[in-house]
Short mmCIF file of C-alpha atoms and ligand atoms in Angstrom, two decimals:
data_model
loop_
_atom_site.label_atom_id
_atom_site.label_comp_id
_atom_site.label_asym_id
_atom_site.label_seq_id
_atom_site.Cartn_x
_atom_site.Cartn_y
_atom_site.Cartn_z
CA MET A 900 34.33 31.85 26.84
CA THR A 901 37.56 31.36 24.92
CA THR A 902 39.95 30.15 27.60
CA ALA A 903 39.86 27.86 30.63
CA LYS A 904 42.07 28.64 33.63
CA LEU A 905 43.95 25.95 35.49
CA LEU A 906 45.48 26.63 38.88
CA PHE A 907 48.32 24.16 39.36
CA ASP A 908 51.25 24.39 41.78
CA ASN A 909 50.18 27.94 42.63
CA GLN A 910 50.48 29.01 39.06
CA GLU A 911 47.69 29.91 36.68
CA TYR A 912 47.57 28.58 33.13
CA ASP A 913 45.23 29.44 30.26
CA PHE A 914 43.97 26.82 27.84
CA PRO A 915 41.91 27.52 24.72
CA VAL A 916 38.28 26.43 24.70
CA PHE A 917 36.37 25.62 21.54
CA GLU A 918 32.93 24.36 20.64
CA GLY A 919 31.65 21.70 18.27
CA SER A 920 28.81 22.36 15.84
CA GLU A 921 26.24 20.96 18.31
CA GLY A 922 27.56 23.09 21.17
CA GLU A 923 29.85 20.50 22.81
CA LYS A 924 32.62 22.29 24.69
CA ALA A 925 36.23 21.18 24.74
CA ILE A 926 39.30 22.44 26.56
CA ASP A 927 42.33 22.18 24.33
CA PHE A 928 44.98 20.47 26.45
CA THR A 929 47.40 19.89 23.57
CA LYS A 930 49.99 22.03 25.37
CA LEU A 931 49.17 20.85 28.92
CA ARG A 932 52.37 18.90 29.43
CA ALA A 933 54.57 21.45 27.68
CA GLN A 934 53.20 24.25 29.88
CA THR A 935 52.69 22.55 33.26
CA GLY A 936 54.84 19.39 33.15
CA ALA A 937 51.73 17.34 34.06
CA VAL A 938 49.66 15.06 31.86
CA ALA A 939 45.88 14.54 31.87
CA TYR A 940 44.96 11.27 33.61
CA ASP A 941 41.84 9.77 32.03
CA PRO A 942 41.80 5.95 32.06
CA GLY A 943 39.49 4.59 29.37
CA TYR A 944 39.54 8.05 27.73
CA GLY A 945 36.03 8.80 29.03
CA ASN A 946 36.68 12.57 28.96
CA THR A 947 39.17 12.74 26.14
CA GLY A 948 38.27 14.11 22.73
CA SER A 949 40.85 12.30 20.62
CA CYS A 950 39.98 14.11 17.37
CA LYS A 951 37.61 16.52 15.66
CA SER A 952 35.12 14.63 13.53
CA SER A 953 32.21 15.60 11.31
CA ILE A 954 30.78 12.09 10.88
CA THR A 955 28.58 11.23 13.85
CA PHE A 956 26.91 13.21 16.61
CA ILE A 957 25.71 11.52 19.81
CA ASP A 958 23.95 13.20 22.70
CA GLY A 959 24.07 10.42 25.27
CA GLU A 960 21.93 12.32 27.78
CA GLU A 961 19.10 12.75 25.29
CA GLY A 962 19.48 9.48 23.36
CA VAL A 963 20.31 11.27 20.08
CA LEU A 964 22.32 9.73 17.24
CA HIS A 965 22.97 11.46 13.90
CA TYR A 966 25.02 10.25 10.94
CA ARG A 967 26.30 13.33 9.08
CA GLY A 968 23.46 15.31 10.68
CA TYR A 969 20.67 12.89 9.75
CA PRO A 970 18.73 11.36 12.70
CA ILE A 971 19.15 7.60 12.97
CA GLU A 972 15.37 7.17 13.14
CA GLN A 973 14.95 8.76 9.67
CA LEU A 974 17.76 6.75 8.13
CA ALA A 975 16.46 3.51 9.67
CA ASP A 976 12.99 4.23 8.33
CA GLN A 977 13.71 5.62 4.88
CA SER A 978 17.23 4.80 3.73
CA ASN A 979 19.11 1.61 2.95
CA PHE A 980 22.53 0.34 3.98
CA VAL A 981 24.33 1.12 0.71
CA GLU A 982 23.08 4.71 0.75
CA VAL A 983 24.18 5.03 4.40
CA CYS A 984 27.64 3.70 3.43
CA TYR A 985 27.87 6.40 0.77
CA LEU A 986 26.69 9.09 3.19
CA LEU A 987 29.16 8.13 5.92
CA ILE A 988 32.16 7.76 3.65
CA ASN A 989 31.51 10.74 1.34
CA GLY A 990 29.76 13.13 3.71
CA GLU A 991 26.57 13.76 1.70
CA LEU A 992 23.61 11.71 0.52
CA PRO A 993 24.18 10.56 -3.09
CA THR A 994 22.22 11.72 -6.10
CA GLN A 995 20.51 8.96 -8.09
CA ASP A 996 23.45 8.75 -10.51
CA GLU A 997 26.01 8.72 -7.70
CA LEU A 998 24.14 5.96 -5.90
CA ALA A 999 23.79 3.89 -9.07
CA ASP A 1000 27.51 4.22 -9.75
CA PHE A 1001 28.42 3.37 -6.13
CA GLN A 1002 26.15 0.34 -6.18
CA HIS A 1003 27.60 -0.78 -9.51
CA ARG A 1004 31.15 -0.56 -8.18
CA LEU A 1005 30.21 -2.42 -5.00
CA THR A 1006 28.68 -5.17 -7.12
CA TYR A 1007 31.67 -5.60 -9.45
CA HIS A 1008 34.31 -5.88 -6.72
CA THR A 1009 32.72 -8.65 -4.67
CA LEU A 1010 34.98 -11.53 -5.72
CA ILE A 1011 38.03 -12.27 -3.62
CA HIS A 1012 41.21 -13.53 -5.24
CA GLU A 1013 40.83 -17.31 -5.76
CA ASP A 1014 44.07 -17.90 -3.83
CA MET A 1015 42.47 -16.39 -0.74
CA LYS A 1016 40.01 -19.27 -0.68
CA LYS A 1017 42.89 -21.52 0.34
CA PHE A 1018 43.31 -19.52 3.55
CA PHE A 1019 39.90 -20.67 4.72
CA GLU A 1020 41.00 -24.30 4.36
CA GLY A 1021 43.67 -23.81 7.01
CA TYR A 1022 41.22 -23.09 9.81
CA PRO A 1023 39.63 -25.77 11.99
CA PRO A 1024 35.82 -25.94 11.59
CA SER A 1025 35.50 -24.69 15.18
CA ALA A 1026 37.36 -21.45 14.38
CA HIS A 1027 35.46 -18.37 15.48
CA PRO A 1028 34.49 -16.47 12.32
CA MET A 1029 35.79 -13.22 13.86
CA ALA A 1030 39.30 -14.73 13.86
CA ILE A 1031 38.88 -15.45 10.16
CA MET A 1032 37.41 -12.00 9.44
CA ALA A 1033 40.30 -10.17 11.09
CA ALA A 1034 42.94 -12.27 9.31
CA MET A 1035 41.20 -11.93 5.94
CA ALA A 1036 40.75 -8.17 6.26
CA VAL A 1037 44.48 -7.75 6.85
CA SER A 1038 45.27 -10.31 4.12
CA LEU A 1039 43.52 -8.16 1.52
CA SER A 1040 46.53 -5.85 1.78
CA ALA A 1041 48.65 -8.65 0.32
CA TYR A 1042 46.58 -8.50 -2.87
CA TYR A 1043 45.72 -4.83 -3.17
CA PRO A 1044 48.58 -2.37 -2.79
CA ASP A 1045 48.31 0.55 -0.41
CA LEU A 1046 47.33 3.42 -2.69
CA GLU A 1047 47.93 6.96 -1.49
CA ASP A 1048 46.16 9.10 -4.10
CA PRO A 1049 42.44 9.90 -3.53
CA GLU A 1050 41.29 7.68 -6.45
CA GLY A 1051 43.43 4.79 -5.21
CA ILE A 1052 42.13 5.14 -1.67
CA ASP A 1053 38.59 5.27 -3.02
CA LEU A 1054 39.19 2.08 -5.02
CA ASN A 1055 40.49 0.22 -1.97
CA ILE A 1056 37.49 1.42 0.05
CA ILE A 1057 35.12 -0.01 -2.60
CA ARG A 1058 37.10 -3.26 -2.67
CA LEU A 1059 36.93 -3.61 1.09
CA LEU A 1060 33.20 -2.87 1.31
CA ALA A 1061 32.43 -5.26 -1.54
CA LYS A 1062 34.68 -8.13 -0.45
CA PHE A 1063 34.03 -8.00 3.29
CA LYS A 1064 30.57 -9.52 2.88
CA THR A 1065 31.93 -12.26 0.62
CA ILE A 1066 34.54 -13.06 3.27
CA ALA A 1067 31.90 -13.05 6.03
CA ALA A 1068 29.68 -15.47 4.12
CA PHE A 1069 32.66 -17.71 3.22
CA ALA A 1070 33.69 -17.80 6.91
CA TYR A 1071 30.19 -19.05 7.73
CA LYS A 1072 30.17 -21.67 4.96
CA LYS A 1073 33.57 -22.86 6.12
CA SER A 1074 32.27 -23.28 9.70
CA ILE A 1075 29.40 -25.51 8.56
CA GLY A 1076 31.44 -27.40 5.98
CA GLN A 1077 29.42 -26.28 2.96
CA PRO A 1078 30.84 -25.13 -0.39
CA PHE A 1079 31.32 -21.41 -0.86
CA ILE A 1080 28.54 -19.66 -2.74
CA TYR A 1081 29.79 -16.99 -5.12
CA PRO A 1082 28.28 -13.50 -5.20
CA ARG A 1083 25.50 -12.67 -7.65
CA ASN A 1084 25.58 -9.40 -9.54
CA ASP A 1085 21.82 -9.12 -9.95
CA LEU A 1086 21.18 -8.86 -6.22
CA SER A 1087 21.35 -5.89 -3.86
CA TYR A 1088 24.15 -5.72 -1.28
CA THR A 1089 22.11 -7.25 1.54
CA ALA A 1090 20.24 -9.74 -0.64
CA ASP A 1091 23.55 -10.92 -2.10
CA PHE A 1092 24.96 -11.46 1.37
CA LEU A 1093 21.94 -13.57 2.38
CA HIS A 1094 22.28 -15.54 -0.86
CA MET A 1095 25.97 -16.28 -0.17
CA MET A 1096 25.08 -17.29 3.40
CA PHE A 1097 22.08 -19.49 2.86
CA ALA A 1098 22.05 -20.77 -0.73
CA VAL A 1099 23.27 -24.33 -1.38
CA PRO A 1100 24.20 -25.64 -4.83
CA ALA A 1101 21.50 -28.33 -4.71
CA GLU A 1102 18.61 -25.94 -4.21
CA ASP A 1103 17.07 -22.85 -5.74
CA TYR A 1104 17.32 -20.28 -2.94
CA GLN A 1105 14.99 -17.28 -3.08
CA VAL A 1106 16.15 -14.36 -0.97
CA SER A 1107 13.32 -13.29 1.34
CA ASP A 1108 12.25 -9.63 1.31
CA VAL A 1109 11.57 -9.75 5.05
CA LEU A 1110 15.11 -10.93 5.77
CA THR A 1111 16.62 -8.41 3.36
CA ARG A 1112 14.78 -5.51 5.01
CA ALA A 1113 15.62 -6.76 8.51
CA LEU A 1114 19.28 -7.07 7.62
CA ASP A 1115 19.34 -3.64 6.02
CA LEU A 1116 17.92 -2.13 9.21
CA LEU A 1117 20.42 -3.95 11.43
CA LEU A 1118 23.36 -2.87 9.28
CA ILE A 1119 22.20 0.77 9.21
CA LEU A 1120 21.87 0.84 13.00
CA HIS A 1121 25.38 -0.54 13.46
CA ALA A 1122 27.02 1.52 10.72
CA GLU A 1123 28.75 4.18 12.79
CA HIS A 1124 29.12 5.29 16.40
CA GLU A 1125 31.93 7.84 16.66
CA GLN A 1126 34.99 7.11 18.84
CA ASN A 1127 34.02 3.73 20.32
CA CYS A 1128 36.64 1.08 21.14
CA SER A 1129 36.95 -0.47 17.66
CA THR A 1130 36.77 2.84 15.78
CA SER A 1131 39.40 4.38 18.04
CA THR A 1132 41.50 1.29 17.34
CA VAL A 1133 41.13 1.79 13.59
CA ARG A 1134 42.18 5.42 13.99
CA MET A 1135 45.04 4.53 16.32
CA VAL A 1136 46.47 1.88 14.00
CA GLY A 1137 45.86 4.12 10.98
CA SER A 1138 47.63 7.03 12.69
CA SER A 1139 50.91 5.15 12.19
CA ARG A 1140 50.04 5.27 8.46
CA ALA A 1141 49.19 1.55 8.41
CA ASN A 1142 47.13 0.78 5.32
CA LEU A 1143 43.33 0.67 5.22
CA PHE A 1144 43.06 -3.14 5.34
CA ALA A 1145 45.47 -3.48 8.28
CA SER A 1146 43.68 -0.73 10.20
CA ILE A 1147 40.27 -2.33 9.65
CA GLY A 1148 41.62 -5.76 10.67
CA ALA A 1149 42.60 -4.21 14.00
CA GLY A 1150 39.09 -2.77 14.33
CA VAL A 1151 37.61 -6.24 13.82
CA THR A 1152 39.64 -7.68 16.68
CA ALA A 1153 38.74 -4.77 18.99
CA LEU A 1154 35.07 -5.27 18.19
CA TRP A 1155 35.26 -8.96 19.07
CA GLY A 1156 35.48 -8.41 22.85
CA PRO A 1157 32.37 -9.18 24.95
CA LEU A 1158 32.24 -5.64 26.34
CA HIS A 1159 31.94 -4.28 22.79
CA GLY A 1160 30.56 -6.00 19.67
CA GLY A 1161 30.96 -9.45 21.19
CA ALA A 1162 28.14 -8.52 23.58
CA ASN A 1163 25.44 -9.54 21.05
CA GLN A 1164 26.67 -13.14 21.18
CA GLU A 1165 26.95 -12.94 24.99
CA VAL A 1166 23.37 -11.66 25.29
CA ILE A 1167 21.99 -14.78 23.61
CA ASN A 1168 24.28 -17.03 25.68
CA MET A 1169 23.00 -15.26 28.81
CA LEU A 1170 19.32 -15.52 27.83
CA GLN A 1171 19.80 -19.19 26.96
CA MET A 1172 21.51 -19.80 30.30
CA ILE A 1173 18.59 -18.18 32.15
CA LYS A 1174 16.11 -20.27 30.16
CA ASP A 1175 18.03 -23.51 30.76
CA ASP A 1176 18.19 -22.65 34.46
CA GLY A 1177 14.39 -22.59 34.69
CA GLY A 1178 13.77 -19.04 33.48
CA ASP A 1179 14.31 -17.38 36.88
CA HIS A 1180 15.44 -14.01 35.52
CA ARG A 1181 15.23 -12.35 38.97
CA LYS A 1182 18.07 -14.56 40.20
CA TYR A 1183 20.26 -13.23 37.39
CA MET A 1184 19.24 -9.65 38.06
CA ASP A 1185 20.45 -10.12 41.63
CA MET A 1186 23.73 -11.59 40.37
CA ALA A 1187 24.20 -8.61 38.03
CA LYS A 1188 23.88 -6.26 41.01
CA ASP A 1189 26.13 -8.32 43.29
CA LYS A 1190 29.63 -6.80 43.29
CA ASN A 1191 31.07 -10.16 44.35
CA SER A 1192 29.75 -11.80 41.22
CA PRO A 1193 31.47 -11.30 37.85
CA PHE A 1194 28.07 -11.62 36.13
CA ARG A 1195 26.89 -8.55 34.21
CA LEU A 1196 23.65 -8.05 32.41
CA MET A 1197 24.97 -8.30 28.87
CA GLY A 1198 23.44 -5.83 26.41
CA PHE A 1199 22.94 -3.33 29.21
CA GLY A 1200 24.86 -0.14 29.88
CA HIS A 1201 26.81 2.16 27.64
CA ARG A 1202 29.71 4.54 28.08
CA VAL A 1203 27.86 7.34 26.30
CA TYR A 1204 24.08 6.72 26.47
CA LYS A 1205 22.70 7.63 29.87
CA ASN A 1206 19.01 7.87 29.01
CA PHE A 1207 18.33 5.33 26.30
CA ASP A 1208 20.10 3.97 23.24
CA PRO A 1209 18.00 5.05 20.23
CA ARG A 1210 19.19 2.00 18.30
CA ALA A 1211 17.91 -0.34 21.02
CA ARG A 1212 14.52 1.37 20.90
CA ILE A 1213 14.25 0.79 17.14
CA LEU A 1214 15.47 -2.80 17.45
CA LYS A 1215 13.04 -3.69 20.22
CA GLN A 1216 10.17 -2.83 17.88
CA ALA A 1217 11.93 -4.52 14.95
CA ALA A 1218 12.36 -7.73 16.97
CA ASP A 1219 8.58 -7.87 17.43
CA ASP A 1220 7.88 -7.06 13.77
CA VAL A 1221 10.46 -9.41 12.23
CA LEU A 1222 9.53 -12.37 14.42
CA ASN A 1223 5.86 -11.78 13.59
CA GLU A 1224 6.53 -11.52 9.86
CA LEU A 1225 8.64 -14.66 9.91
CA GLY A 1226 6.11 -16.46 12.10
CA VAL A 1227 8.83 -17.25 14.64
CA THR A 1228 8.29 -17.38 18.40
CA ASP A 1229 11.34 -17.23 20.61
CA PRO A 1230 11.15 -17.76 24.38
CA LEU A 1231 14.37 -15.79 24.70
CA LEU A 1232 12.51 -12.67 23.54
CA ASP A 1233 10.13 -12.99 26.51
CA ILE A 1234 13.05 -13.38 28.90
CA ALA A 1235 14.72 -10.31 27.35
CA ARG A 1236 11.53 -8.24 27.72
CA ASN A 1237 11.16 -9.34 31.36
CA LEU A 1238 14.77 -8.47 32.17
CA GLU A 1239 14.37 -5.05 30.59
CA GLU A 1240 11.18 -4.32 32.46
CA ILE A 1241 12.69 -5.24 35.83
CA ALA A 1242 15.91 -3.36 35.14
CA LEU A 1243 14.13 -0.17 34.11
CA ASN A 1244 12.39 -0.11 37.48
CA ASP A 1245 15.29 -1.27 39.64
CA SER A 1246 17.19 1.39 41.59
CA TYR A 1247 20.59 -0.23 40.84
CA PHE A 1248 20.08 0.18 37.09
CA VAL A 1249 18.17 3.48 37.34
CA GLU A 1250 20.83 5.15 39.51
CA ARG A 1251 23.63 4.01 37.24
CA LYS A 1252 21.63 4.96 34.14
CA LEU A 1253 21.93 1.50 32.64
CA TYR A 1254 19.61 0.88 29.67
CA PRO A 1255 19.49 -1.76 26.94
CA ASN A 1256 22.08 -1.08 24.27
CA VAL A 1257 22.08 -2.01 20.57
CA ASP A 1258 23.17 -5.55 21.38
CA PHE A 1259 20.26 -6.41 23.63
CA TYR A 1260 17.67 -7.14 20.93
CA SER A 1261 19.82 -7.56 17.80
CA GLY A 1262 20.74 -11.17 18.62
CA ILE A 1263 17.10 -12.18 18.82
CA ILE A 1264 16.53 -10.89 15.30
CA TYR A 1265 19.67 -12.59 13.99
CA ARG A 1266 18.48 -15.86 15.54
CA ALA A 1267 15.09 -15.53 13.89
CA MET A 1268 16.90 -14.93 10.58
CA GLY A 1269 18.67 -18.26 10.98
CA LEU A 1270 22.12 -16.93 11.82
CA PRO A 1271 24.19 -18.95 14.28
CA THR A 1272 25.29 -17.17 17.46
CA ASN A 1273 28.97 -17.06 16.57
CA MET A 1274 28.13 -15.02 13.44
CA PHE A 1275 26.46 -12.20 15.39
CA THR A 1276 29.64 -10.21 15.95
CA VAL A 1277 30.56 -10.70 12.29
CA MET A 1278 27.23 -9.08 11.45
CA PHE A 1279 28.15 -6.17 13.69
CA ALA A 1280 31.49 -5.88 11.88
CA LEU A 1281 29.77 -5.90 8.49
CA GLY A 1282 27.50 -3.09 9.67
CA ARG A 1283 30.29 -1.06 11.29
CA LEU A 1284 32.61 -1.31 8.28
CA PRO A 1285 31.50 1.96 6.58
CA GLY A 1286 31.90 3.80 9.90
CA TRP A 1287 35.44 2.50 10.36
CA ILE A 1288 36.25 3.42 6.76
CA ALA A 1289 34.79 6.92 7.09
CA GLN A 1290 36.77 7.52 10.29
CA TRP A 1291 39.98 6.13 8.79
CA LYS A 1292 39.58 8.40 5.75
CA GLU A 1293 38.81 11.45 7.89
CA MET A 1294 41.84 10.71 10.06
CA ARG A 1295 44.07 10.37 6.98
CA ASN A 1296 42.88 13.71 5.57
CA ASP A 1297 43.06 15.62 8.85
CA PRO A 1298 46.15 17.86 9.00
CA GLU A 1299 45.96 17.72 12.83
CA THR A 1300 46.47 13.91 12.88
CA ARG A 1301 49.58 12.85 14.77
CA ILE A 1302 50.62 9.32 15.57
CA ASN A 1303 48.43 8.27 18.51
CA ARG A 1304 50.69 7.92 21.46
CA PRO A 1305 49.19 8.48 24.92
CA ARG A 1306 51.28 9.04 28.03
CA GLN A 1307 51.09 7.11 31.30
CA ILE A 1308 51.66 7.64 35.01
CA TYR A 1309 54.40 5.23 35.99
CA THR A 1310 53.63 3.47 39.32
CA GLY A 1311 56.27 0.71 39.28
CA ALA A 1312 59.52 0.26 41.20
CA THR A 1313 61.94 3.16 41.26
CA GLU A 1314 65.51 2.55 40.09
CA ARG A 1315 67.19 -0.43 41.79
CA ASP A 1316 70.28 -2.58 41.21
CA TYR A 1317 70.14 -5.90 39.44
CA GLN A 1318 70.95 -8.89 41.71
CA PRO A 1319 72.66 -11.94 40.22
CA LEU A 1320 70.51 -15.12 40.40
CA ALA A 1321 72.66 -16.76 43.08
CA GLN A 1322 72.04 -13.87 45.50
CA ARG A 1323 68.23 -13.86 45.21
N1 ACO B 2880 25.33 -5.08 34.47
C1 ACO B 2880 25.50 -4.76 35.77
N2 ACO B 2880 26.15 -3.66 36.18
C2 ACO B 2880 26.67 -2.84 35.24
C3 ACO B 2880 26.53 -3.11 33.88
C4 ACO B 2880 25.84 -4.27 33.50
N3 ACO B 2880 25.69 -4.58 32.20
N4 ACO B 2880 27.14 -2.13 33.16
C5 ACO B 2880 27.64 -1.27 34.06
N5 ACO B 2880 27.35 -1.70 35.33
C6 ACO B 2880 27.67 -0.99 36.58
C7 ACO B 2880 29.15 -1.13 36.93
O1 ACO B 2880 29.39 -2.24 37.76
C8 ACO B 2880 29.41 0.18 37.63
O2 ACO B 2880 28.86 0.09 38.93
P1 ACO B 2880 29.59 0.87 40.15
O3 ACO B 2880 29.50 2.33 39.80
O4 ACO B 2880 28.81 0.49 41.34
O5 ACO B 2880 31.01 0.37 40.19
C9 ACO B 2880 28.55 1.20 36.85
O6 ACO B 2880 27.45 0.40 36.34
C10 ACO B 2880 29.28 1.89 35.71
O7 ACO B 2880 29.82 0.89 34.85
P2 ACO B 2880 31.23 0.98 34.10
O8 ACO B 2880 31.71 -0.40 33.85
O9 ACO B 2880 32.13 1.91 34.88
O10 ACO B 2880 30.81 1.70 32.77
P3 ACO B 2880 31.69 1.79 31.47
O11 ACO B 2880 31.24 3.01 30.76
O12 ACO B 2880 33.14 1.67 31.77
O13 ACO B 2880 31.30 0.47 30.65
C11 ACO B 2880 30.03 -1.01 29.30
C12 ACO B 2880 30.30 0.45 29.67
C13 ACO B 2880 31.37 -1.71 28.98
C14 ACO B 2880 29.17 -1.05 28.07
C15 ACO B 2880 29.34 -1.71 30.49
O14 ACO B 2880 28.09 -1.10 30.74
C16 ACO B 2880 29.14 -3.22 30.26
O15 ACO B 2880 30.04 -4.00 30.58
N6 ACO B 2880 27.96 -3.64 29.71
C17 ACO B 2880 27.74 -5.04 29.38
C18 ACO B 2880 28.43 -5.39 28.06
C19 ACO B 2880 27.74 -4.79 26.86
O16 ACO B 2880 26.51 -4.87 26.72
N7 ACO B 2880 28.54 -4.21 25.98
C20 ACO B 2880 28.04 -3.61 24.72
C21 ACO B 2880 28.17 -2.13 24.77
S1 ACO B 2880 27.46 -1.36 23.37
C22 ACO B 2880 28.55 -1.71 22.12
O17 ACO B 2880 29.71 -1.77 22.26
C23 ACO B 2880 27.97 -1.92 20.89
#
């Protein structure tokens, strides 16, 4: 099969068909409008392949997720976040020397320019840390020029990866009115982040191994997910040749929404609401199914996964393990388990293939780690950063990249004459 035939207005048109490396078929409609005069209508781009990409493979029917060909289960079990960053951005797993060098560079670029600290002072304590993250990501471009050569791009990528976690921790410290804690070069990426988050000058803070491992797992599971809303945003902004920092800042804001990365915060708010309302989760299940109610079961459903989300499966187990290891009990975990059990046996959810997504259990682990709810989406952003970067880099190097500029079907008023105000 090399062509697809389209019968339109009594005329037949041929369009090339091609296949991805895992057998996914695509009809190339690049010339659809030029040949037929019509455009493809696909709101939400659910059927639109916006690019060719060799970074992530998802089979939503089978619950499969691969980063650069490696199953997520293997990476979650055996790798660590820094190695996954390297893999996503460079395409291959690093050798020992390559990993050591990468880690070294990530360690020695963690400081942000001292002037940038003043930006944090301008925000009210109630500012959502995602607002600060987005502004700071874009602001990095004021300090580090847009470099076009491969070495320069690589340097800015290292800077962004290294500084993003400093910015995230500073945003948290700002929100609780504590002094910023500077990065430490003797700690791993995740341990250093925890140190900047939770250390206080008056005390000797020891980074816990349990927390470091839990965080590493969470970051790996969030690291990349092909053309989701925020990643497509990064690519779209980057397609205009906007610099890396500006493109990533746009990704942060896209992630913030409650239907995307903001869902992890919403899940905890929802579970808390159910608990405060007496724990009657069945009432909320009914509301989620009621089309007259705006309530949705947050952390449920996914555009691509129609069987199960492999990340949610890993996190459900991790939530049990981490809470056990930390000796924490959380009534919200019981409510979450009950909701899941009912939903998996309820025809509304079964027929619509709605399963827990990555956000359903992640918030419970973040809570057990001592992170406040409004930092959950920041944690998602920290995890997703290497994915955004890898996609931005791939987009930049792809000779087929054109400025992203979809068409529309105009449904407004047809041409009419302007009426002066006095005659209206
Ligand atoms: N609760 C109740 N009903 C739902 C839910 C839900 N969480 N999700 C989807 N549905 C229903 C819809 O009402 C719709 O029903 P209908 O066919 O009777 O009209 C059907 O399932 C299909 O839903 P869509 O909204 O068309 O699916 P879409 O692919 O556009 O949206 C999304 C996917 C945004 C994730 C959606 O499932 C949702 O809003 N979930 C809750 C928010 C959430 O958890 N987001 C995180 C997603 S994962 C991530 O970004 C990391």
